[in-house]
Amino acid sequence: QVQLVESGGGLVQAGGSLRLSCVAAGSIFSINAMGWYRQAPGKQRELVAVITSGGSANYLDSVKGRFTISRDNAKNTMYLQLNSLKPEDTAVYYCNAESWAKRAYWGQGTQVTVSS
């Protein structure tokens, strides 16, 4: 089992920045890729960014150049740096971890609200 706890969400004005953190606990050795998803009201959950155990990252097109995903394996922590935030980035952001056996784990979510 893997437990994920997010933090760092909040209210920010357009153009501002936030840094989200996701701390993993439990069977850390079983984790392969980790990622951030988001879900806005009335919309489907979407993948924002993903990073593999080797450090390769991929991003949703609309956040490329603004968001940066990183992973500190020594601290069992994943980060998402959100810069140049836009109102359309407003959503609940969820941390996700996928084990080598393709099992998915989810955090409880953290709200990001960007005011115009």
PDB file of C-alpha atoms in Angstrom:
ATOM      1  CA  GLN A   1       0.000   0.000   0.000  1.00  0.00           C
ATOM      2  CA  VAL A   2       1.043   3.564  -0.705  1.00  0.00           C
ATOM      3  CA  GLN A   3      -0.320   6.640   1.034  1.00  0.00           C
ATOM      4  CA  LEU A   4      -0.091  10.039  -0.640  1.00  0.00           C
ATOM      5  CA  VAL A   5      -0.603  13.397   1.059  1.00  0.00           C
ATOM      6  CA  GLU A   6      -0.732  16.629  -0.914  1.00  0.00           C
ATOM      7  CA  SER A   7      -0.199  20.159   0.333  1.00  0.00           C
ATOM      8  CA  GLY A   8       0.460  23.618  -1.021  1.00  0.00           C
ATOM      9  CA  GLY A   9      -2.788  24.597  -2.671  1.00  0.00           C
ATOM     10  CA  GLY A  10      -4.453  27.933  -2.105  1.00  0.00           C
ATOM     11  CA  LEU A  11      -5.846  31.117  -3.585  1.00  0.00           C
ATOM     12  CA  VAL A  12      -3.608  33.169  -5.858  1.00  0.00           C
ATOM     13  CA  GLN A  13      -4.067  35.968  -8.360  1.00  0.00           C
ATOM     14  CA  ALA A  14      -3.565  35.397 -12.053  1.00  0.00           C
ATOM     15  CA  GLY A  15       0.131  35.478 -12.895  1.00  0.00           C
ATOM     16  CA  GLY A  16       1.090  34.194  -9.467  1.00  0.00           C
ATOM     17  CA  SER A  17       2.817  31.005  -8.381  1.00  0.00           C
ATOM     18  CA  LEU A  18       2.267  28.048  -6.090  1.00  0.00           C
ATOM     19  CA  ARG A  19       4.208  24.918  -5.264  1.00  0.00           C
ATOM     20  CA  LEU A  20       2.369  21.697  -4.585  1.00  0.00           C
ATOM     21  CA  SER A  21       3.964  18.857  -2.643  1.00  0.00           C
ATOM     22  CA  CYS A  22       3.056  15.199  -2.429  1.00  0.00           C
ATOM     23  CA  VAL A  23       4.634  13.026   0.235  1.00  0.00           C
ATOM     24  CA  ALA A  24       4.504   9.271  -0.259  1.00  0.00           C
ATOM     25  CA  ALA A  25       4.549   6.719   2.553  1.00  0.00           C
ATOM     26  CA  GLY A  26       4.243   2.961   2.761  1.00  0.00           C
ATOM     27  CA  SER A  27       5.529   0.670   0.035  1.00  0.00           C
ATOM     28  CA  ILE A  28       7.667   3.343  -1.622  1.00  0.00           C
ATOM     29  CA  PHE A  29       9.818   0.751  -3.372  1.00  0.00           C
ATOM     30  CA  SER A  30       6.789  -0.280  -5.447  1.00  0.00           C
ATOM     31  CA  ILE A  31       6.333   3.146  -7.050  1.00  0.00           C
ATOM     32  CA  ASN A  32       7.267   3.674 -10.682  1.00  0.00           C
ATOM     33  CA  ALA A  33       5.752   6.812 -12.171  1.00  0.00           C
ATOM     34  CA  MET A  34       4.160   9.651 -10.250  1.00  0.00           C
ATOM     35  CA  GLY A  35       2.003  12.426 -11.550  1.00  0.00           C
ATOM     36  CA  TRP A  36      -0.377  15.276 -10.936  1.00  0.00           C
ATOM     37  CA  TYR A  37      -3.949  15.316 -12.159  1.00  0.00           C
ATOM     38  CA  ARG A  38      -6.546  18.037 -11.841  1.00  0.00           C
ATOM     39  CA  GLN A  39     -10.303  18.234 -11.942  1.00  0.00           C
ATOM     40  CA  ALA A  40     -12.257  21.412 -12.421  1.00  0.00           C
ATOM     41  CA  PRO A  41     -15.979  21.639 -11.580  1.00  0.00           C
ATOM     42  CA  GLY A  42     -18.058  19.918 -14.236  1.00  0.00           C
ATOM     43  CA  LYS A  43     -15.016  18.601 -16.063  1.00  0.00           C
ATOM     44  CA  GLN A  44     -13.218  15.278 -16.251  1.00  0.00           C
ATOM     45  CA  ARG A  45     -10.019  14.660 -14.361  1.00  0.00           C
ATOM     46  CA  GLU A  46      -7.010  15.306 -16.589  1.00  0.00           C
ATOM     47  CA  LEU A  47      -3.337  14.478 -16.400  1.00  0.00           C
ATOM     48  CA  VAL A  48      -1.273  17.612 -15.856  1.00  0.00           C
ATOM     49  CA  ALA A  49       2.244  16.205 -15.546  1.00  0.00           C
ATOM     50  CA  VAL A  50       3.943  12.881 -15.013  1.00  0.00           C
ATOM     51  CA  ILE A  51       7.480  11.920 -13.995  1.00  0.00           C
ATOM     52  CA  THR A  52       9.038   8.487 -14.146  1.00  0.00           C
ATOM     53  CA  SER A  53      11.353   6.914 -11.604  1.00  0.00           C
ATOM     54  CA  GLY A  54      14.185   7.871 -13.942  1.00  0.00           C
ATOM     55  CA  GLY A  55      13.181  11.507 -13.973  1.00  0.00           C
ATOM     56  CA  SER A  56      11.614  11.800 -17.432  1.00  0.00           C
ATOM     57  CA  ALA A  57       8.711  14.247 -17.442  1.00  0.00           C
ATOM     58  CA  ASN A  58       5.767  14.966 -19.695  1.00  0.00           C
ATOM     59  CA  TYR A  59       3.200  17.748 -19.504  1.00  0.00           C
ATOM     60  CA  LEU A  60      -0.270  18.684 -20.627  1.00  0.00           C
ATOM     61  CA  ASP A  61       0.164  21.059 -23.562  1.00  0.00           C
ATOM     62  CA  SER A  62      -1.629  23.925 -21.828  1.00  0.00           C
ATOM     63  CA  VAL A  63       0.830  23.944 -18.909  1.00  0.00           C
ATOM     64  CA  LYS A  64       4.093  23.456 -20.791  1.00  0.00           C
ATOM     65  CA  GLY A  65       6.541  26.216 -19.953  1.00  0.00           C
ATOM     66  CA  ARG A  66       4.543  27.231 -16.865  1.00  0.00           C
ATOM     67  CA  PHE A  67       4.496  24.133 -14.649  1.00  0.00           C
ATOM     68  CA  THR A  68       7.457  22.015 -13.574  1.00  0.00           C
ATOM     69  CA  ILE A  69       7.222  18.564 -12.031  1.00  0.00           C
ATOM     70  CA  SER A  70      10.069  17.202  -9.941  1.00  0.00           C
ATOM     71  CA  ARG A  71      10.750  14.337  -7.620  1.00  0.00           C
ATOM     72  CA  ASP A  72      13.038  13.996  -4.599  1.00  0.00           C
ATOM     73  CA  ASN A  73      13.374  10.274  -4.041  1.00  0.00           C
ATOM     74  CA  ALA A  74      15.406  10.758  -0.857  1.00  0.00           C
ATOM     75  CA  LYS A  75      12.451  12.593   0.678  1.00  0.00           C
ATOM     76  CA  ASN A  76       9.754  10.446  -0.970  1.00  0.00           C
ATOM     77  CA  THR A  77       8.286  13.696  -2.228  1.00  0.00           C
ATOM     78  CA  MET A  78       7.039  14.943  -5.569  1.00  0.00           C
ATOM     79  CA  TYR A  79       6.519  18.601  -6.396  1.00  0.00           C
ATOM     80  CA  LEU A  80       4.618  20.648  -8.933  1.00  0.00           C
ATOM     81  CA  GLN A  81       5.762  24.236  -9.387  1.00  0.00           C
ATOM     82  CA  LEU A  82       2.970  26.293 -10.882  1.00  0.00           C
ATOM     83  CA  ASN A  83       3.996  29.624 -12.418  1.00  0.00           C
ATOM     84  CA  SER A  84       2.123  32.200 -14.488  1.00  0.00           C
ATOM     85  CA  LEU A  85      -1.150  30.817 -13.194  1.00  0.00           C
ATOM     86  CA  LYS A  86      -4.351  31.463 -15.116  1.00  0.00           C
ATOM     87  CA  PRO A  87      -7.969  31.327 -13.951  1.00  0.00           C
ATOM     88  CA  GLU A  88      -8.441  28.220 -16.099  1.00  0.00           C
ATOM     89  CA  ASP A  89      -5.882  26.425 -13.897  1.00  0.00           C
ATOM     90  CA  THR A  90      -8.413  26.503 -11.064  1.00  0.00           C
ATOM     91  CA  ALA A  91      -9.118  22.925 -10.003  1.00  0.00           C
ATOM     92  CA  VAL A  92      -8.545  20.308  -7.359  1.00  0.00           C
ATOM     93  CA  TYR A  93      -5.080  18.887  -7.944  1.00  0.00           C
ATOM     94  CA  TYR A  94      -4.493  15.226  -7.135  1.00  0.00           C
ATOM     95  CA  CYS A  95      -1.256  13.376  -6.599  1.00  0.00           C
ATOM     96  CA  ASN A  96      -1.045   9.979  -8.265  1.00  0.00           C
ATOM     97  CA  ALA A  97       1.434   7.142  -7.992  1.00  0.00           C
ATOM     98  CA  GLU A  98       1.569   4.053 -10.172  1.00  0.00           C
ATOM     99  CA  SER A  99       3.299   0.922  -8.979  1.00  0.00           C
ATOM    100  CA  TRP A 100       5.398  -1.337 -11.150  1.00  0.00           C
ATOM    101  CA  ALA A 101       2.396  -3.685 -11.055  1.00  0.00           C
ATOM    102  CA  LYS A 102       0.244  -0.912 -12.605  1.00  0.00           C
ATOM    103  CA  ARG A 103      -1.734  -0.264  -9.435  1.00  0.00           C
ATOM    104  CA  ALA A 104      -2.792   3.360  -8.973  1.00  0.00           C
ATOM    105  CA  TYR A 105      -2.812   5.303  -5.721  1.00  0.00           C
ATOM    106  CA  TRP A 106      -4.366   8.721  -5.125  1.00  0.00           C
ATOM    107  CA  GLY A 107      -4.025  11.535  -2.657  1.00  0.00           C
ATOM    108  CA  GLN A 108      -6.973  13.405  -1.211  1.00  0.00           C
ATOM    109  CA  GLY A 109      -6.517  16.451  -3.431  1.00  0.00           C
ATOM    110  CA  THR A 110      -5.622  20.076  -2.841  1.00  0.00           C
ATOM    111  CA  GLN A 111      -7.584  23.051  -4.126  1.00  0.00           C
ATOM    112  CA  VAL A 112      -5.909  25.609  -6.381  1.00  0.00           C
ATOM    113  CA  THR A 113      -7.949  28.732  -7.083  1.00  0.00           C
ATOM    114  CA  VAL A 114      -6.702  31.433  -9.436  1.00  0.00           C
ATOM    115  CA  SER A 115      -8.548  34.750  -9.392  1.00  0.00           C
ATOM    116  CA  SER A 116      -8.619  37.067 -12.389  1.00  0.00           C
TER     117      SER A 116
END
